[in-house]
Tab-separated table of N, CA and C in Angstrom:
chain	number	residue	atom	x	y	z
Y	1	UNK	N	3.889	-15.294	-47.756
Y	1	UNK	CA	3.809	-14.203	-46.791
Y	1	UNK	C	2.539	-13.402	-47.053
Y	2	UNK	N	1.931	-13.078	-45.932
Y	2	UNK	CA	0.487	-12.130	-45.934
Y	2	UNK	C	0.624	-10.902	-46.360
Y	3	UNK	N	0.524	-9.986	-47.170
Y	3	UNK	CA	0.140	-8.462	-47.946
Y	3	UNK	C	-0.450	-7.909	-46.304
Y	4	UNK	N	-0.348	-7.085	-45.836
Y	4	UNK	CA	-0.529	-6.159	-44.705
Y	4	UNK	C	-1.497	-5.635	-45.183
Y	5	UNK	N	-2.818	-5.048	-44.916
Y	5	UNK	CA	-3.992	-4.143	-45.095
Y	5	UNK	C	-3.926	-2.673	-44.153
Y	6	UNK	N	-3.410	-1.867	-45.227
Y	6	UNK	CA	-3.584	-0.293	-44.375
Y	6	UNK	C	-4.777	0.077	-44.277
Y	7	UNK	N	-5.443	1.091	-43.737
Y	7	UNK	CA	-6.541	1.783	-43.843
Y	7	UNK	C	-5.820	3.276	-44.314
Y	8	UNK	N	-5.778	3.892	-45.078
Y	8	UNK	CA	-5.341	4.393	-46.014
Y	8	UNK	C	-6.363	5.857	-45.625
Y	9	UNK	N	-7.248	5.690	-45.331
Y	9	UNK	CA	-8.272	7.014	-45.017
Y	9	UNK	C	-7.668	7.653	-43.770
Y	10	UNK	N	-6.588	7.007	-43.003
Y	10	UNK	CA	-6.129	7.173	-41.593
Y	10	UNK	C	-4.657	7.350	-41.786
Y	11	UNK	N	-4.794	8.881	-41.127
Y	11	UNK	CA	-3.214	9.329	-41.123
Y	11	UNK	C	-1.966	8.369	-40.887
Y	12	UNK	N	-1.896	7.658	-40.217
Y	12	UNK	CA	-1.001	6.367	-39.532
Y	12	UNK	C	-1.150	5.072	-40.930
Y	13	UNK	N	-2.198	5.013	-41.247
Y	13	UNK	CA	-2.133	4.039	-42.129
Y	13	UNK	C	-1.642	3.968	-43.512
Y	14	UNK	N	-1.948	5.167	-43.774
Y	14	UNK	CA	-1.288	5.622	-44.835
Y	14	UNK	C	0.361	6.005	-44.687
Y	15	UNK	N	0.618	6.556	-43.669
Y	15	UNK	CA	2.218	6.860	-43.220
Y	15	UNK	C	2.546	5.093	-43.441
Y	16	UNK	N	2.066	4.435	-42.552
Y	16	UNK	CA	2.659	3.015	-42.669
Y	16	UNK	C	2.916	2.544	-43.781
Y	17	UNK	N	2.135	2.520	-44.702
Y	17	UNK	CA	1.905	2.374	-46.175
Y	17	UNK	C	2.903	2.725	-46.941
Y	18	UNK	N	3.245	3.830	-46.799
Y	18	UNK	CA	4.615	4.479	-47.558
Y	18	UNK	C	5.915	3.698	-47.421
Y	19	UNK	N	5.659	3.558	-45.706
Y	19	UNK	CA	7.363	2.833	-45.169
Y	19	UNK	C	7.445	1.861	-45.819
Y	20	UNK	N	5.847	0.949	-45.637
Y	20	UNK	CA	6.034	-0.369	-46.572
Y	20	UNK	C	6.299	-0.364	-47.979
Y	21	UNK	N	5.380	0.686	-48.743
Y	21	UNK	CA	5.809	0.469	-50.269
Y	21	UNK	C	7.813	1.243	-49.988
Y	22	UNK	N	8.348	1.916	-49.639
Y	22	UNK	CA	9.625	2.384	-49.645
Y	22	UNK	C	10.435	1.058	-49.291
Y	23	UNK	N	10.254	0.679	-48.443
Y	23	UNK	CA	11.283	-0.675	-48.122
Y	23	UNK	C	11.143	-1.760	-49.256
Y	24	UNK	N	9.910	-2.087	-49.752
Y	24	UNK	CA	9.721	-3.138	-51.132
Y	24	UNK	C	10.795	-2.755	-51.728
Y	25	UNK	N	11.124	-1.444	-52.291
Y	25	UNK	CA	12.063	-1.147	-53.138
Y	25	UNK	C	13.219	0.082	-52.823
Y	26	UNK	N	13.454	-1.010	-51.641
Y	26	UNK	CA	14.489	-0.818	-51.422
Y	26	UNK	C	15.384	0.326	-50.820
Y	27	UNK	N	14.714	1.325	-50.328
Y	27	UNK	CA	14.856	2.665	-49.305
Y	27	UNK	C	15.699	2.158	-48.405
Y	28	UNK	N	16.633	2.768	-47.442
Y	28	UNK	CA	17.462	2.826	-46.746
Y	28	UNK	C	17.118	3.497	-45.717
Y	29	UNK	N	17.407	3.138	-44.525
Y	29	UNK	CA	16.956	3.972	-43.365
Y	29	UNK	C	16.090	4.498	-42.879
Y	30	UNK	N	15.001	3.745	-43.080
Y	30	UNK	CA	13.604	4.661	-43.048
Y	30	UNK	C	12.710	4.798	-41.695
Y	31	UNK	N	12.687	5.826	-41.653
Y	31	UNK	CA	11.896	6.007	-40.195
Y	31	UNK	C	11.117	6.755	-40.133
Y	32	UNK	N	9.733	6.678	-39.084
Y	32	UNK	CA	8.473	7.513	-38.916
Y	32	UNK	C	8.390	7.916	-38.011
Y	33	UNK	N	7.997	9.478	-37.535
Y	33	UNK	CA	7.837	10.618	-37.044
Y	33	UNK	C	6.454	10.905	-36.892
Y	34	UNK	N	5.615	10.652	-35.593
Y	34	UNK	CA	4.305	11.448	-35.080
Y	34	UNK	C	4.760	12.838	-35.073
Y	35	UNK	N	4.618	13.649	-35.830
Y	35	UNK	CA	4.665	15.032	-35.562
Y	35	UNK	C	3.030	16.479	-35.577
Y	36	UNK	N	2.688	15.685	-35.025
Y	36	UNK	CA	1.589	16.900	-35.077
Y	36	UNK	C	1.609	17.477	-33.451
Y	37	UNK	N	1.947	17.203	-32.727
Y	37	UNK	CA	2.352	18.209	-31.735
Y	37	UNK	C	3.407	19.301	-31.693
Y	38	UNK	N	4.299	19.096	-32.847
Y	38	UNK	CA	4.826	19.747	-33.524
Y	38	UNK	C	5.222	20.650	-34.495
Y	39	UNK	N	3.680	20.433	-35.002
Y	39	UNK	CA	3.563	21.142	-36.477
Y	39	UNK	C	2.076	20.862	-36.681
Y	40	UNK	N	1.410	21.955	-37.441
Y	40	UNK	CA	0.371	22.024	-37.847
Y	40	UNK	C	0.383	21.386	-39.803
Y	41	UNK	N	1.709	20.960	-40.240
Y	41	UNK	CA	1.621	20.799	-41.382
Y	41	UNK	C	1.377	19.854	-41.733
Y	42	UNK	N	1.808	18.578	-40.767
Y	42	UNK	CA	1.115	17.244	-40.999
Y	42	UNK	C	1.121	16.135	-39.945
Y	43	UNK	N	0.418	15.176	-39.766
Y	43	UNK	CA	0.417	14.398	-38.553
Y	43	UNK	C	1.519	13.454	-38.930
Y	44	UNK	N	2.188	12.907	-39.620
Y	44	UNK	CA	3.567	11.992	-39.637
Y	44	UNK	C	4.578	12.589	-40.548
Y	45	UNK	N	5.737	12.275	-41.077
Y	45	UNK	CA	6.593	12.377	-41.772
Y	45	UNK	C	7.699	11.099	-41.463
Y	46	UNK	N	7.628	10.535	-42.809
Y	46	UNK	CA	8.192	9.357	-43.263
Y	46	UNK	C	9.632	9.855	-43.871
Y	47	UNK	N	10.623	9.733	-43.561
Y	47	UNK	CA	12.130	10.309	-44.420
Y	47	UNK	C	12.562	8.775	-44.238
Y	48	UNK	N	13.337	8.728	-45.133
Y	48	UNK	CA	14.204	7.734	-45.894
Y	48	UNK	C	15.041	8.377	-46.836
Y	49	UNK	N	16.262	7.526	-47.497
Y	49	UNK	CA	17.627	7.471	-48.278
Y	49	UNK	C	17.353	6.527	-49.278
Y	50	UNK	N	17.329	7.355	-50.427
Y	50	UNK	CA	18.129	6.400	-51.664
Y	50	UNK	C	19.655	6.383	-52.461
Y	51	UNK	N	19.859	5.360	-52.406
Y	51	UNK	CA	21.319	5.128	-52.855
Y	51	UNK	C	21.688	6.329	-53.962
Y	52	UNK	N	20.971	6.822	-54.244
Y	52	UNK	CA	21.019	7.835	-55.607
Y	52	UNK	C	20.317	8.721	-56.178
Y	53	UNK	N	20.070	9.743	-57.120
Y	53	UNK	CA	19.110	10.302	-57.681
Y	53	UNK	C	18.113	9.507	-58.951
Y	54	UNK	N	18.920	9.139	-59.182
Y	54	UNK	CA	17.873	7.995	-59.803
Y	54	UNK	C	16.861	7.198	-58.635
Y	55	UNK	N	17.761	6.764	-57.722
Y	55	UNK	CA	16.818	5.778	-56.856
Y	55	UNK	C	16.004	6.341	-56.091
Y	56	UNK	N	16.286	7.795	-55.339
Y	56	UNK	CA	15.529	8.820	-55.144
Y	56	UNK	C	13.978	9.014	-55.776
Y	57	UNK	N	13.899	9.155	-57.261
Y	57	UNK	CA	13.467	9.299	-57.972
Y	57	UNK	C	12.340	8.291	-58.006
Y	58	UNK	N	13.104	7.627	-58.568
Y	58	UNK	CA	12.483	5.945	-58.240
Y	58	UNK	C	11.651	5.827	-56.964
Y	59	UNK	N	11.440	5.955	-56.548
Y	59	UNK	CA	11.441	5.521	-54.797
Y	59	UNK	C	9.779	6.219	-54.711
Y	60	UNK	N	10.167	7.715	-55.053
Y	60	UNK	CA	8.809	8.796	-54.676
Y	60	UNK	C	8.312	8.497	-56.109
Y	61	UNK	N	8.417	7.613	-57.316
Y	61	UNK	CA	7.320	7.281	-58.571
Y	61	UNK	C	6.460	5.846	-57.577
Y	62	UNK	N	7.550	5.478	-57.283
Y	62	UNK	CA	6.665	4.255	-56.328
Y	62	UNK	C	5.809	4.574	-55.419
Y	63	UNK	N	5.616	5.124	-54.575
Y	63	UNK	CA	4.723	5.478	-53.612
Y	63	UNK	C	3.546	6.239	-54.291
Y	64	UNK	N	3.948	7.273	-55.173
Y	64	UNK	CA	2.963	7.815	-56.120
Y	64	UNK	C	1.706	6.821	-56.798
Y	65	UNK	N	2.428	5.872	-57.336
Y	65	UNK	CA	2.088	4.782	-58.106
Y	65	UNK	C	1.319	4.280	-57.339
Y	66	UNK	N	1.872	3.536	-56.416
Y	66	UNK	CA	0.802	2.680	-54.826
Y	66	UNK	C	-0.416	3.163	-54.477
Y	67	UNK	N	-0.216	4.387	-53.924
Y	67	UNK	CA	-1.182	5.291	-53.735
Y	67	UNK	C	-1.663	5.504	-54.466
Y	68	UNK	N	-1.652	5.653	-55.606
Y	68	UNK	CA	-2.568	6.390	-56.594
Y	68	UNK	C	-3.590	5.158	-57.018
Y	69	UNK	N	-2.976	3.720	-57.048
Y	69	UNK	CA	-3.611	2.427	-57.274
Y	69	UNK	C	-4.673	2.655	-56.076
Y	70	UNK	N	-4.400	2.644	-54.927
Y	70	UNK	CA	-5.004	2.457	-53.716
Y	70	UNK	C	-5.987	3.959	-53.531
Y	71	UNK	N	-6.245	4.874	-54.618
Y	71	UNK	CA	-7.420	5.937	-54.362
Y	71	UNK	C	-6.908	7.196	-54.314
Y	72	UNK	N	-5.696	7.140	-53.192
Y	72	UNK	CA	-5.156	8.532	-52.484
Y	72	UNK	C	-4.011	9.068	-53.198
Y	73	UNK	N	-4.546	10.491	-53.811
Y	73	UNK	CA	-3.388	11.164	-54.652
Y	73	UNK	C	-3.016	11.972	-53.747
Y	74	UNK	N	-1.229	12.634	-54.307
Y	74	UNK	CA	-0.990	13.440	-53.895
Y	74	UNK	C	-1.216	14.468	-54.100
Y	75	UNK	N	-0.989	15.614	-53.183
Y	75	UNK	CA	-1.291	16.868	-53.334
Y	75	UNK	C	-0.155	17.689	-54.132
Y	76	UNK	N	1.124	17.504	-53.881
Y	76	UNK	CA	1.696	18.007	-54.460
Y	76	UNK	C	3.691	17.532	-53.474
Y	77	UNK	N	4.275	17.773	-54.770
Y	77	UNK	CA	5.669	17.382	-54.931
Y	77	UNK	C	6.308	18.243	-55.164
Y	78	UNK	N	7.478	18.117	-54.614
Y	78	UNK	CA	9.264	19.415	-55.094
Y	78	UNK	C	10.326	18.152	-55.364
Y	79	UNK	N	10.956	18.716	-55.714
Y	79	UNK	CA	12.413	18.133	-55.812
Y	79	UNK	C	12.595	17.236	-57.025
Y	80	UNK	N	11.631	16.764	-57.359
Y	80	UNK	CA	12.126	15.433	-58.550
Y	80	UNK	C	12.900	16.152	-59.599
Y	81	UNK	N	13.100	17.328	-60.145
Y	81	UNK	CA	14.091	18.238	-60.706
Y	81	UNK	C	15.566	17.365	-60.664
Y	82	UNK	N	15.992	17.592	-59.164
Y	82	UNK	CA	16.968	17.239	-58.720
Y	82	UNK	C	16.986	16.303	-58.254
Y	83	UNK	N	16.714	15.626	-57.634
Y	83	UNK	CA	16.597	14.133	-57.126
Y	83	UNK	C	17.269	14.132	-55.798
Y	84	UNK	N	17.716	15.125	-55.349
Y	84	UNK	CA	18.330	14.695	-54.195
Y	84	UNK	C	17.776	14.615	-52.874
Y	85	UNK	N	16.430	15.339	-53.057
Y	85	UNK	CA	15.400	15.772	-51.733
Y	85	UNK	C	14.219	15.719	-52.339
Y	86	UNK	N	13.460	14.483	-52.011
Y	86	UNK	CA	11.809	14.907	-52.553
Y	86	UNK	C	11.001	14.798	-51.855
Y	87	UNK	N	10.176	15.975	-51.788
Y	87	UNK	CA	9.195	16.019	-50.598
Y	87	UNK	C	7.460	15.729	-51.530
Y	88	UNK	N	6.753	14.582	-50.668
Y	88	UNK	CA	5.917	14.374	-51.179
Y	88	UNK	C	4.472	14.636	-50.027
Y	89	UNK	N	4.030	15.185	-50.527
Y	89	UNK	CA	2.921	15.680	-49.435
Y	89	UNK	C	1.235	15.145	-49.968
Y	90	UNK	N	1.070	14.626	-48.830
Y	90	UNK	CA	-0.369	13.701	-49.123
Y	90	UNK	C	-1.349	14.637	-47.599
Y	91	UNK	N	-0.831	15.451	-47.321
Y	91	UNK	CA	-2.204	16.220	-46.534
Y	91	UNK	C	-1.469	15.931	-45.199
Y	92	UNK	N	-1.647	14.701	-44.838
Y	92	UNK	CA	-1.579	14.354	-43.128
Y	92	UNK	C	-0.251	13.549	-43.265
Y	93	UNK	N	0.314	13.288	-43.994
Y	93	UNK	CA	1.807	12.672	-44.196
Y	93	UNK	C	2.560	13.139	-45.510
Y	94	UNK	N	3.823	14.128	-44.794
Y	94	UNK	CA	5.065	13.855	-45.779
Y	94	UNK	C	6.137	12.895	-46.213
Y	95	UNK	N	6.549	12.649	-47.051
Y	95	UNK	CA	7.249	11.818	-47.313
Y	95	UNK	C	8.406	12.135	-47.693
Y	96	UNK	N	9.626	12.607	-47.274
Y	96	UNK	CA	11.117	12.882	-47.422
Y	96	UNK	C	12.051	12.255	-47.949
Y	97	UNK	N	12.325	12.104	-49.433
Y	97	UNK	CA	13.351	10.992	-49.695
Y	97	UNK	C	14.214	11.419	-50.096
Y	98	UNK	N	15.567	11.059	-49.181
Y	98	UNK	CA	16.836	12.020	-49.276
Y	98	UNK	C	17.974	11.174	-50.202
Y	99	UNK	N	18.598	11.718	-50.823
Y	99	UNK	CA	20.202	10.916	-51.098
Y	99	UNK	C	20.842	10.981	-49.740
Y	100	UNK	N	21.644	10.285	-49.615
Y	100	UNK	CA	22.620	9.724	-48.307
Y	100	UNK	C	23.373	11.308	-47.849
Y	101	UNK	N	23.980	12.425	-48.882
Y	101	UNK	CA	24.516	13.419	-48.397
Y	101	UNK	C	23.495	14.439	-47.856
Y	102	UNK	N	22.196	14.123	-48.964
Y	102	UNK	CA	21.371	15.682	-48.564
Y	102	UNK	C	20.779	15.025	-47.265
Y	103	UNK	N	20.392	14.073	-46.613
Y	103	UNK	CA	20.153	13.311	-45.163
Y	103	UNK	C	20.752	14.186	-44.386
Y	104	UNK	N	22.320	13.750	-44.303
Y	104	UNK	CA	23.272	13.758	-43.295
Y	104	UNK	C	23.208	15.316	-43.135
Y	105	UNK	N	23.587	16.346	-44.494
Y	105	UNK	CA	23.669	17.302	-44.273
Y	105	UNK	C	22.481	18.085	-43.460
Y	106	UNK	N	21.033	18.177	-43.895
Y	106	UNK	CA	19.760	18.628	-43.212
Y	106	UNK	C	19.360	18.108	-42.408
Y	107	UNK	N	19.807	16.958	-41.811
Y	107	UNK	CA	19.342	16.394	-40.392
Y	107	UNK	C	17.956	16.401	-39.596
Y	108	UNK	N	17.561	15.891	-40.831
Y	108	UNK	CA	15.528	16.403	-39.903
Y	108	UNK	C	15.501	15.710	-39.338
Y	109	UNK	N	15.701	14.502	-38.961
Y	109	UNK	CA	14.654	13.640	-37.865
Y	109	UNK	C	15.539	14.197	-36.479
Y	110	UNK	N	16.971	15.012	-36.433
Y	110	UNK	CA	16.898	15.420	-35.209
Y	110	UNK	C	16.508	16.522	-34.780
Y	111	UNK	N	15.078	16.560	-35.431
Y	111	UNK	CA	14.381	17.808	-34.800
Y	111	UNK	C	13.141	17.552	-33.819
Y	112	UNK	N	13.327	16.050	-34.141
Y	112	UNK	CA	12.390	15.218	-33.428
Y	112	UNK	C	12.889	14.359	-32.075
Y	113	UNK	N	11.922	14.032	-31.138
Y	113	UNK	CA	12.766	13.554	-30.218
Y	113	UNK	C	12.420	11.990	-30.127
Y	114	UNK	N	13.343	11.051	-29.427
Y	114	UNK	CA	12.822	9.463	-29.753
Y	114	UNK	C	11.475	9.117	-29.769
Y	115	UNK	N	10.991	10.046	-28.608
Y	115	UNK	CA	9.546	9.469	-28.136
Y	115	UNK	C	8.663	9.760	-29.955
Y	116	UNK	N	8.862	10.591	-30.157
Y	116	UNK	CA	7.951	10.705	-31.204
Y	116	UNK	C	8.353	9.256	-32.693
Y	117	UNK	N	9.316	8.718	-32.556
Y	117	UNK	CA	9.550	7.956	-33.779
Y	117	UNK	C	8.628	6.822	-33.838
Y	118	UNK	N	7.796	5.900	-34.338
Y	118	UNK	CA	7.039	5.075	-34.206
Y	118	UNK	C	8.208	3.716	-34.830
Y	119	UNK	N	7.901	2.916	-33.773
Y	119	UNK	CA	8.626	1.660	-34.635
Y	119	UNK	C	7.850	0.558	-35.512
Y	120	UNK	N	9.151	0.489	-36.764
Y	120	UNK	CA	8.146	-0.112	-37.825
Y	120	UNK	C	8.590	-1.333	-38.053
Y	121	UNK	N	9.743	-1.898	-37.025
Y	121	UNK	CA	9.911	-3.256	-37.777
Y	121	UNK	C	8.839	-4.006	-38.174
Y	122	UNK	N	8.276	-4.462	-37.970
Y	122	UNK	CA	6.638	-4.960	-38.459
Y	122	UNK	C	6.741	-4.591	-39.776
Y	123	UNK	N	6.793	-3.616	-40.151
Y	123	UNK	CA	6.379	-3.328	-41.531
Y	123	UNK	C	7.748	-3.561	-42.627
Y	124	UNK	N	8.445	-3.723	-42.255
Y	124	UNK	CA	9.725	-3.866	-42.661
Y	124	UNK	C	9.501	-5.337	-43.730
Y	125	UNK	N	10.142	-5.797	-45.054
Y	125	UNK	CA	10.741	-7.073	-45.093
Y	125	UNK	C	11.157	-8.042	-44.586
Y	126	UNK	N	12.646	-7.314	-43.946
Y	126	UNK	CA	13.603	-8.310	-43.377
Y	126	UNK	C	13.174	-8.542	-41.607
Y	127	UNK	N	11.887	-7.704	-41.239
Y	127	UNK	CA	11.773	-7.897	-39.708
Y	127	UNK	C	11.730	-9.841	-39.763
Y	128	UNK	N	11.949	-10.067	-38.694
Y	128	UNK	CA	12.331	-11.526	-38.131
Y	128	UNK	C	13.606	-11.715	-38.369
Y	129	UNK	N	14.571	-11.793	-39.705
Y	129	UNK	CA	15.461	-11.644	-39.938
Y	129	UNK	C	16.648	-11.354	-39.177
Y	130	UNK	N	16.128	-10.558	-38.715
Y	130	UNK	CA	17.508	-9.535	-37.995
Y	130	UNK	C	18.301	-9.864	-36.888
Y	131	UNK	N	19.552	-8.919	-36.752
Y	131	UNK	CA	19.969	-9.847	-35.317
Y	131	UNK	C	19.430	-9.253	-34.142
Y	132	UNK	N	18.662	-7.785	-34.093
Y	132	UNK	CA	17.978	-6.831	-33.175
Y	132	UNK	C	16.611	-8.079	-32.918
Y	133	UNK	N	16.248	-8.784	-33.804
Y	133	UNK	CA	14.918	-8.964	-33.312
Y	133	UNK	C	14.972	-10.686	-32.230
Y	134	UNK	N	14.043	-10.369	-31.242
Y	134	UNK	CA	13.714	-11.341	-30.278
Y	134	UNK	C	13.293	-12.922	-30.674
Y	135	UNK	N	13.708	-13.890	-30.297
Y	135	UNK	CA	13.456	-14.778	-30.608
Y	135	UNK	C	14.151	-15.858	-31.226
């Protein structure tokens, strides 16, 4: 299978980047948000679920890690304390990685409306796989 090439200098590419390194290992539910018509704080936000605070944890050392291989550090992080909500902020993309309760309970992506979600099967693993996909 072909390694995908982000452009990483580009808000979108780097958002993509995340979904992809998050799904490698294993994130749950992950979906992307164009939000800069929305907010002046960043042009995407990536939220996803880990099975746990450990995996939580896990999850935002990985993307750290990726990125940090690939040039682009972050600016700054909350939550790894607790593990249940970690917000990782790279300038033009946040990265939200929830446990399954703190998700359900704070409900961000319905602050967003469909049009704004970008679809990532593409970037996914299991895309082709699935029973959603064509073909």
């Amino acid at each position: 299978m072909e390694e995908k090439v982000f452009d990483l200098n580009e808000p979108l590419g780097l958002a993509q980047f995340c979904v992809s390194t998050l799904d490698k290992k294993n994130a749950s539910d992950i979906k992307l948000f164009k939000v800069d018509e929305q907010t002046i704080i960043a042009d995407y936000y990536v939220i996803c679920s880990g099975r746990s605070t450990t995996h939580v944890n896990a999850l935002s050392d990985e993307v750290e890690y990726q990125a940090g291989e690939k040039g682009v550090q972050m600016l700054r992080v909350d939550g790894r304390g607790t593990g249940t909500w970690v917000l990782m902020d790279y300038g033009s993309v946040l990265v939200h990685i929830f446990t399954k309760d703190q998700r359900d309970f704070y409900k961000l992506e319905k602050l967003y409306n469909e049009e704004n979600e970008i679809d990532i099967k593409e970037l996914l693993t299991g895309f082709g796989e699935s029973k959603d996909s064509e073909g």
